[in-house]
PDB file of N, CA, C and O in Angstrom:
ATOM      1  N   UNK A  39      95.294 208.181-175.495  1.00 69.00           N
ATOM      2  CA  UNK A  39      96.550 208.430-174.795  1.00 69.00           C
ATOM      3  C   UNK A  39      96.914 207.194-173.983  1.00 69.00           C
ATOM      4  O   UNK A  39      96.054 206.759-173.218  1.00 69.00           O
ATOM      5  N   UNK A  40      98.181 206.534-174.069  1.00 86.00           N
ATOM      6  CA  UNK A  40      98.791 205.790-173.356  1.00 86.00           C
ATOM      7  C   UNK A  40      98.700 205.651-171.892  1.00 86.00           C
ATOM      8  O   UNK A  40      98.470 204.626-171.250  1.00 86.00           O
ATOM      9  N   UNK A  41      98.953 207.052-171.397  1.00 93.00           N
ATOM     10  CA  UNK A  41      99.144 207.439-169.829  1.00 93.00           C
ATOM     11  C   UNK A  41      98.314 208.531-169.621  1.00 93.00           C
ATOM     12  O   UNK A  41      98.252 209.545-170.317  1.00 93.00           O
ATOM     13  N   UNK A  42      97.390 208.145-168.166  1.00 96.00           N
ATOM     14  CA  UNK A  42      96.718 208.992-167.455  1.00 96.00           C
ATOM     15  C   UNK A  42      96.424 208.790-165.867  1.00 96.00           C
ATOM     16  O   UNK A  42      96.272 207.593-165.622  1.00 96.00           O
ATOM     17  N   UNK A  43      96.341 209.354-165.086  1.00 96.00           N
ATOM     18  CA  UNK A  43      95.822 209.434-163.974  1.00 96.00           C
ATOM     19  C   UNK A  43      94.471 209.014-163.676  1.00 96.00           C
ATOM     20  O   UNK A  43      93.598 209.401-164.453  1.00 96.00           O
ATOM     21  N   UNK A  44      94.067 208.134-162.477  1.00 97.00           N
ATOM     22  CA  UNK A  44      92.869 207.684-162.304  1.00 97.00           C
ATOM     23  C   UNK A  44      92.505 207.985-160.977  1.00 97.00           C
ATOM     24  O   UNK A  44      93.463 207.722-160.249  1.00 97.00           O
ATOM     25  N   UNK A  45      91.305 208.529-160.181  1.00 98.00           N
ATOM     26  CA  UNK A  45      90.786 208.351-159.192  1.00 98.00           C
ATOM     27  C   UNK A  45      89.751 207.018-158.944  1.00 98.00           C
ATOM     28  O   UNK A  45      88.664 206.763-159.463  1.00 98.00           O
ATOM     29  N   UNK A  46      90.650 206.186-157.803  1.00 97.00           N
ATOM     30  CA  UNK A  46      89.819 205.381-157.397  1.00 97.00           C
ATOM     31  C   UNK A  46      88.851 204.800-155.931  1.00 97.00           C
ATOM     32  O   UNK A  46      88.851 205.626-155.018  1.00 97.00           O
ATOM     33  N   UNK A  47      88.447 204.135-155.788  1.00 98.00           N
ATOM     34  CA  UNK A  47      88.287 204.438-154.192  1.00 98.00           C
ATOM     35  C   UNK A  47      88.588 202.670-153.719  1.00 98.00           C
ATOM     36  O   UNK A  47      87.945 201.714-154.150  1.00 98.00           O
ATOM     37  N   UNK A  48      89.577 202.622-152.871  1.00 97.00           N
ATOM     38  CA  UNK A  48      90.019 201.342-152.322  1.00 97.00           C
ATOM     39  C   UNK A  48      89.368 200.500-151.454  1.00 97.00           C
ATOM     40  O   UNK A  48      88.257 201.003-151.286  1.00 97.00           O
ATOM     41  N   UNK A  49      89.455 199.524-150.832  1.00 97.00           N
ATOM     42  CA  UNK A  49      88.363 198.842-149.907  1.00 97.00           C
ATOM     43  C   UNK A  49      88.127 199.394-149.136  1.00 97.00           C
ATOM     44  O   UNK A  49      86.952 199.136-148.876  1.00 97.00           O
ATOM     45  N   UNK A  50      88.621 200.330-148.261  1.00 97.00           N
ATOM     46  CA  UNK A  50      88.060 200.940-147.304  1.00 97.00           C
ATOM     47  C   UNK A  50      87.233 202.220-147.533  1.00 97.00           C
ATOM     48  O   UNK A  50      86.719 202.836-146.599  1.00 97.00           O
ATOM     49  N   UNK A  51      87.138 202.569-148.758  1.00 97.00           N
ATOM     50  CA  UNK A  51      86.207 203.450-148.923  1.00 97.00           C
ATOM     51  C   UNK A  51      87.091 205.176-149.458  1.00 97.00           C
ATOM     52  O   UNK A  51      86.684 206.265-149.862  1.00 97.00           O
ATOM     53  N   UNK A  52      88.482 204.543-149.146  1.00 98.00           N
ATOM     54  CA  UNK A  52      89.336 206.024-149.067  1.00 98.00           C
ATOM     55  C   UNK A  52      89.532 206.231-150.966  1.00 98.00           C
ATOM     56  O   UNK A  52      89.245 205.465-151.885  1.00 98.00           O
ATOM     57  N   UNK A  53      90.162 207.662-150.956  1.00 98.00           N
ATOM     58  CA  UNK A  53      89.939 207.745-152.685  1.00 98.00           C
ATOM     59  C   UNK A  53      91.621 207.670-153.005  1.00 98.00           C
ATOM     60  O   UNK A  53      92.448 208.176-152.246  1.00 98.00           O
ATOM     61  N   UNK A  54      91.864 207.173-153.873  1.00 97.00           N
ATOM     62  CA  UNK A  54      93.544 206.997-154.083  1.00 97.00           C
ATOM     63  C   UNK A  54      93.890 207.380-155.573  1.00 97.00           C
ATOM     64  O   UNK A  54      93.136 206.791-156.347  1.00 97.00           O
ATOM     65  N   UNK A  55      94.494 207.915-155.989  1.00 97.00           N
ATOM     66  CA  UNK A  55      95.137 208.500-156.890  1.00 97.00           C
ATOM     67  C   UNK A  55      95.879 207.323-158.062  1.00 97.00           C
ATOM     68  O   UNK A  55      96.558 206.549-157.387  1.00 97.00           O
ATOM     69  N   UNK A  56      95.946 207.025-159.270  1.00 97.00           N
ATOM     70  CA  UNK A  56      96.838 206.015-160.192  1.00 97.00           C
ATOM     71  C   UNK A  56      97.125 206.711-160.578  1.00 97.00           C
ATOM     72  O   UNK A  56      96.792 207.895-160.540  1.00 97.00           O
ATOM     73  N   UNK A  57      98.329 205.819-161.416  1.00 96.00           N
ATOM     74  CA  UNK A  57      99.576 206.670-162.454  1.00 96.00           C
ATOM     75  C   UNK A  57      99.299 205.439-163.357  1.00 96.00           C
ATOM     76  O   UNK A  57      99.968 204.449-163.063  1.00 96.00           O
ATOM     77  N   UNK A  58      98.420 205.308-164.425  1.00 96.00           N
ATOM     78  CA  UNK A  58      98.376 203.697-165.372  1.00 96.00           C
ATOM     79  C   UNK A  58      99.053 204.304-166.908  1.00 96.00           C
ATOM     80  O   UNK A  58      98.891 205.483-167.223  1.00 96.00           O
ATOM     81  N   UNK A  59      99.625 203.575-167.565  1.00 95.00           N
ATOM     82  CA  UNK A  59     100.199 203.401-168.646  1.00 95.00           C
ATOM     83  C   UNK A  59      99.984 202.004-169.246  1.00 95.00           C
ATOM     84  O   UNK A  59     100.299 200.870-168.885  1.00 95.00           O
ATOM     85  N   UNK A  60      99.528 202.359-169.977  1.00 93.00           N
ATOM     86  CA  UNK A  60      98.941 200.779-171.398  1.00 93.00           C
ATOM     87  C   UNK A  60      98.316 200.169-170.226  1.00 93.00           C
ATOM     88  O   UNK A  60      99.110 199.334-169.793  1.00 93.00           O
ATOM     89  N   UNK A  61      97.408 200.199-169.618  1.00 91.00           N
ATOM     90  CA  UNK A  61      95.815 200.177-169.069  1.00 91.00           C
ATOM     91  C   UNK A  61      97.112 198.819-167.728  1.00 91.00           C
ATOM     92  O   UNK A  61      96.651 197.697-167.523  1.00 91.00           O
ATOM     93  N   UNK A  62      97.815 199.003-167.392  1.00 95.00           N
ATOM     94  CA  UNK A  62      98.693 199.073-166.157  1.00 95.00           C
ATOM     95  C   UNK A  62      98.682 200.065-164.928  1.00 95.00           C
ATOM     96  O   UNK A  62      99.126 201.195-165.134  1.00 95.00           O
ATOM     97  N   UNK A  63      98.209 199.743-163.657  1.00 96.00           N
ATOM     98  CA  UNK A  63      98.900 200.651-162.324  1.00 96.00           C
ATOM     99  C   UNK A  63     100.364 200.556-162.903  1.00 96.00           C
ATOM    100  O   UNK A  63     100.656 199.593-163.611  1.00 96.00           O
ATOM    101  N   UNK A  64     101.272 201.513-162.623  1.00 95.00           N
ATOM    102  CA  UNK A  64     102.534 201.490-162.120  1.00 95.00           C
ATOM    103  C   UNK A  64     102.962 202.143-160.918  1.00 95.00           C
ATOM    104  O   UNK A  64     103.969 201.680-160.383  1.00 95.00           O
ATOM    105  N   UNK A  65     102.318 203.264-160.314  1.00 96.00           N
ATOM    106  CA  UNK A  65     102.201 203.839-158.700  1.00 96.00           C
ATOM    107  C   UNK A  65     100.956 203.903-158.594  1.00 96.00           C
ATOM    108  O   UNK A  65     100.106 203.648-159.448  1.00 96.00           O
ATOM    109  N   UNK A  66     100.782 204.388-157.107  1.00 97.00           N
ATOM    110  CA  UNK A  66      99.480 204.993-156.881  1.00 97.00           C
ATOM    111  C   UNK A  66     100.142 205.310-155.708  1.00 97.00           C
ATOM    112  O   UNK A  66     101.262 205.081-155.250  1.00 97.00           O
ATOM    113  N   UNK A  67      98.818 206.095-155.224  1.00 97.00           N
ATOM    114  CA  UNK A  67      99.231 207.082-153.600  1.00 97.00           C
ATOM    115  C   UNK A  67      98.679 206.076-152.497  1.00 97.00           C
ATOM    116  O   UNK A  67      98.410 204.877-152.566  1.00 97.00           O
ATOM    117  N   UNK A  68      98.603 207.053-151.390  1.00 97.00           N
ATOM    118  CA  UNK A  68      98.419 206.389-149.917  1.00 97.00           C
ATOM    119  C   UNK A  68      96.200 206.989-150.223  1.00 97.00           C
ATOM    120  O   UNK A  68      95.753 207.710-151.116  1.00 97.00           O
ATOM    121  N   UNK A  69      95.351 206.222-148.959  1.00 98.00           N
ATOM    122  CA  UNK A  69      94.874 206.450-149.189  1.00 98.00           C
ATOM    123  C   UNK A  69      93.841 207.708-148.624  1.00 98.00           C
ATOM    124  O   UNK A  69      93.674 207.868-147.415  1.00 98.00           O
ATOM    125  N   UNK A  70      93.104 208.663-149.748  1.00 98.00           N
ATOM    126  CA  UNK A  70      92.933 209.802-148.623  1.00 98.00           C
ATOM    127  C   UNK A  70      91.433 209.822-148.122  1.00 98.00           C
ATOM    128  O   UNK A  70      90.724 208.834-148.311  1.00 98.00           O
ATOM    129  N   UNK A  71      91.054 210.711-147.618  1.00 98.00           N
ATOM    130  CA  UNK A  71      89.433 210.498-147.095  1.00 98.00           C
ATOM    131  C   UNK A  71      88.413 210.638-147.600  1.00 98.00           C
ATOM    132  O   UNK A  71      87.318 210.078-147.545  1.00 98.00           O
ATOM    133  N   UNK A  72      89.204 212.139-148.561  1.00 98.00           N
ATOM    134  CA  UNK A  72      88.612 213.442-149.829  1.00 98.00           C
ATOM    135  C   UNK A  72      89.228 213.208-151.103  1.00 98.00           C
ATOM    136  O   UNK A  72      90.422 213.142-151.396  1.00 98.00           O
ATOM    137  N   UNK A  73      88.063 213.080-151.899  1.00 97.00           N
ATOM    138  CA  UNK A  73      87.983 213.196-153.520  1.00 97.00           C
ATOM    139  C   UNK A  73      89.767 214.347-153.783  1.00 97.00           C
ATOM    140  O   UNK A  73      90.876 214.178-154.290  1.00 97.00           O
ATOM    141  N   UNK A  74      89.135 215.268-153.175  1.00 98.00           N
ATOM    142  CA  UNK A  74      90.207 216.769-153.231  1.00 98.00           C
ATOM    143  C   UNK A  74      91.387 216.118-153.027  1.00 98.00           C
ATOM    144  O   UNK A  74      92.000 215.909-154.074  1.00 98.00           O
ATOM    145  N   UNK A  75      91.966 215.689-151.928  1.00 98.00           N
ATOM    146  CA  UNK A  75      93.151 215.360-151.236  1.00 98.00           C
ATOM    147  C   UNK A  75      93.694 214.345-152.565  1.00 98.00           C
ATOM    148  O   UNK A  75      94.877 214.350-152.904  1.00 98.00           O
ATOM    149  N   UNK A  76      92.938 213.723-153.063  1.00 98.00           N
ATOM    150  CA  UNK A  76      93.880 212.947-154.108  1.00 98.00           C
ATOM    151  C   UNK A  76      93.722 213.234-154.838  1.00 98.00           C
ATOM    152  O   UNK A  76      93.961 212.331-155.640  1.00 98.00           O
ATOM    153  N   UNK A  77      93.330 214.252-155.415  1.00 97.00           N
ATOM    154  CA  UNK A  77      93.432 215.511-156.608  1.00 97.00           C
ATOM    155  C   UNK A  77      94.517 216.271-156.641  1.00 97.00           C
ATOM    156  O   UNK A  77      95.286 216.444-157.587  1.00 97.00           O
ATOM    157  N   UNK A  78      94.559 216.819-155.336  1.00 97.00           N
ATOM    158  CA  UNK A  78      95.937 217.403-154.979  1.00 97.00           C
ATOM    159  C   UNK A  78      97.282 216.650-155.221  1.00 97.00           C
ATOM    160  O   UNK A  78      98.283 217.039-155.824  1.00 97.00           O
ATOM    161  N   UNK A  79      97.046 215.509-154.613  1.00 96.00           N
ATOM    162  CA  UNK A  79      98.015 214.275-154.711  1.00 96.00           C
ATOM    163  C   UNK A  79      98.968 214.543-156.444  1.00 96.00           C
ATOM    164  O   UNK A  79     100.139 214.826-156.698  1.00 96.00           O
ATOM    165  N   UNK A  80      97.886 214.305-157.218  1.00 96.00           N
ATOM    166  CA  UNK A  80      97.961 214.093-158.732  1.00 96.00           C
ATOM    167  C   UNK A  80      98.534 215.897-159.417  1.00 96.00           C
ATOM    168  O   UNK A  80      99.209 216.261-160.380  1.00 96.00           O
ATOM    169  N   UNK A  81      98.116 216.306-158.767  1.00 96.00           N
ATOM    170  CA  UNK A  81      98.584 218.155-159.050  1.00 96.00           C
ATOM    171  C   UNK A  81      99.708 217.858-158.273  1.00 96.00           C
ATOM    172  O   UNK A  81     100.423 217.463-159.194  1.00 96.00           O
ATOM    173  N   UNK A  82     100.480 217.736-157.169  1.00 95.00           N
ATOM    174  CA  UNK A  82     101.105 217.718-156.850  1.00 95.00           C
ATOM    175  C   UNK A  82     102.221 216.906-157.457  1.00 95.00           C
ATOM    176  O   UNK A  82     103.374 217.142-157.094  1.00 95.00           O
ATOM    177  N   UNK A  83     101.964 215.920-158.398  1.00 93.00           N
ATOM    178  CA  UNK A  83     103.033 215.036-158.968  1.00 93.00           C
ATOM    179  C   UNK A  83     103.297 215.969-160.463  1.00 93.00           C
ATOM    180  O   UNK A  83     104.389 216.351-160.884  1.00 93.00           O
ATOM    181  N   UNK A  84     102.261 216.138-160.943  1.00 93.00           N
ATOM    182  CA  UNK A  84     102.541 217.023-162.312  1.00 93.00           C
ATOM    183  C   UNK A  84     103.263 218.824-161.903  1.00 93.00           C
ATOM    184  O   UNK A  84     103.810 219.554-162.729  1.00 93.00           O
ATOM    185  N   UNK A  85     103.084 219.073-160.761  1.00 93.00           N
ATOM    186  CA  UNK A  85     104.030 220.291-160.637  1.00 93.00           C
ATOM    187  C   UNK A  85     105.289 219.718-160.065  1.00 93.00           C
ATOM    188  O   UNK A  85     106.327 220.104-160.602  1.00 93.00           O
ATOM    189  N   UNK A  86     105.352 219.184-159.443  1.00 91.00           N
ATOM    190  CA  UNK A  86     107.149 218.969-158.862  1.00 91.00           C
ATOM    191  C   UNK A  86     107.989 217.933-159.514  1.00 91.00           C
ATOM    192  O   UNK A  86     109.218 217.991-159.486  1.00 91.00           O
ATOM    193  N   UNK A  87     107.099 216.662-160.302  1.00 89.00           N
ATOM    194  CA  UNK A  87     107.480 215.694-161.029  1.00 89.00           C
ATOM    195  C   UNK A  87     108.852 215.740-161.869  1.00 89.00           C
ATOM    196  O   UNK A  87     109.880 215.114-161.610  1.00 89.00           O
ATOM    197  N   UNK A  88     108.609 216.689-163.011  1.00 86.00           N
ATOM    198  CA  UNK A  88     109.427 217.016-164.185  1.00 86.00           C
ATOM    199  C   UNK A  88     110.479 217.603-163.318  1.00 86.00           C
ATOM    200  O   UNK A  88     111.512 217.137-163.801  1.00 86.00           O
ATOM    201  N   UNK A  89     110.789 218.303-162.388  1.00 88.00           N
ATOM    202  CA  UNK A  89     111.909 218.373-161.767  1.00 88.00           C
ATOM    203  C   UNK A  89     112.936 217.363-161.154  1.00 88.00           C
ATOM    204  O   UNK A  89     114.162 217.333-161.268  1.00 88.00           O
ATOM    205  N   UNK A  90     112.120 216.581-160.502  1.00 90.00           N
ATOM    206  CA  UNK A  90     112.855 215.554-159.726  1.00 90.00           C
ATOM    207  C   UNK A  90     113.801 214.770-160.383  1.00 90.00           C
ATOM    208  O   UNK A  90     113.757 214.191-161.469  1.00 90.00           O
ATOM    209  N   UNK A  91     114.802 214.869-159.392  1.00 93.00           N
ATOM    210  CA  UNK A  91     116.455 214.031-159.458  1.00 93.00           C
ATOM    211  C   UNK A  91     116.181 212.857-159.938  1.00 93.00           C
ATOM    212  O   UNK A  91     115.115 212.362-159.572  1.00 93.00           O
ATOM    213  N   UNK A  92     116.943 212.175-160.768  1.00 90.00           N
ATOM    214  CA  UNK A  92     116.925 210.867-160.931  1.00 90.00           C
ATOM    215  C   UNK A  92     117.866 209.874-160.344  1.00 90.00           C
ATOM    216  O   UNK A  92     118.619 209.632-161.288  1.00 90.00           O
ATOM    217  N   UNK A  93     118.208 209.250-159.458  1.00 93.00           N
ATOM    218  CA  UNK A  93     119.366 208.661-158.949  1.00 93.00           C
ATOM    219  C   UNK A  93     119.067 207.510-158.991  1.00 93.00           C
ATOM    220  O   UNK A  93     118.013 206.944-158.701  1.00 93.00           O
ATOM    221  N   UNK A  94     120.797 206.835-159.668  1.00 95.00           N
ATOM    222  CA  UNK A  94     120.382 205.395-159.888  1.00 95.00           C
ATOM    223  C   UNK A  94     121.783 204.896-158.623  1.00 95.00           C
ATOM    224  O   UNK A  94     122.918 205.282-158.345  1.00 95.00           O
ATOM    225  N   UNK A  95     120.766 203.774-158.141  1.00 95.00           N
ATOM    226  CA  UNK A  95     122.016 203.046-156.852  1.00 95.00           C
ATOM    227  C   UNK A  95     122.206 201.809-157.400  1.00 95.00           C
ATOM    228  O   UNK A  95     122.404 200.785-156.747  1.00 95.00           O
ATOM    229  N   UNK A  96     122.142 201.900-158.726  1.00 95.00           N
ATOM    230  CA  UNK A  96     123.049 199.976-158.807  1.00 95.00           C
ATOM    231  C   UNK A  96     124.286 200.187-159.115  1.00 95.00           C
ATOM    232  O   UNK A  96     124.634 201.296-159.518  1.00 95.00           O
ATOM    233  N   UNK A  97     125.322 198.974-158.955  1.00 87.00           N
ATOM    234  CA  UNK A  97     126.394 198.765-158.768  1.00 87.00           C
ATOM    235  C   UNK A  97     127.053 198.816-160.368  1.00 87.00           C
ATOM    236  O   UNK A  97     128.157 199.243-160.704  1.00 87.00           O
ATOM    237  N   UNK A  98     126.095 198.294-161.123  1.00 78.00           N
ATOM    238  CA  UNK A  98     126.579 198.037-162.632  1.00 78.00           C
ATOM    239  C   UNK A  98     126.825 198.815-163.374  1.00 78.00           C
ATOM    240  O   UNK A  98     127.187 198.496-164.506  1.00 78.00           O
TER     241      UNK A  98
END
């Protein structure tokens, strides 16, 4: 698969959530304390995700 979610843990030790496509970051989250909390993070993008507005602000 192209695209998947990654748990990682950043320099400070906190665990942070990816969004990689063709072995690319393109987001990631803030960082949390708990494995869980950026589990949630990642559940939290796949339930509200497919809903969200798309708004474009360029001029062109």
């Amino acid at each position: 698969m192209a695209h998947r979610f990654e748990i990682r843990k950043n320099k400070k030790g906190e665990f942070v959530s990816y969004f990689v496509y063709n072995s690319e970051s393109i987001w990631w989250t803030e960082g949390y304390s708990s494995k869980a909390s950026a589990k949630n993070a990642i559940e939290s993008v796949l339930k509200n995700g497919p809903k969200a507005e798309v708004v474009d602000t360029t001029t062109d």
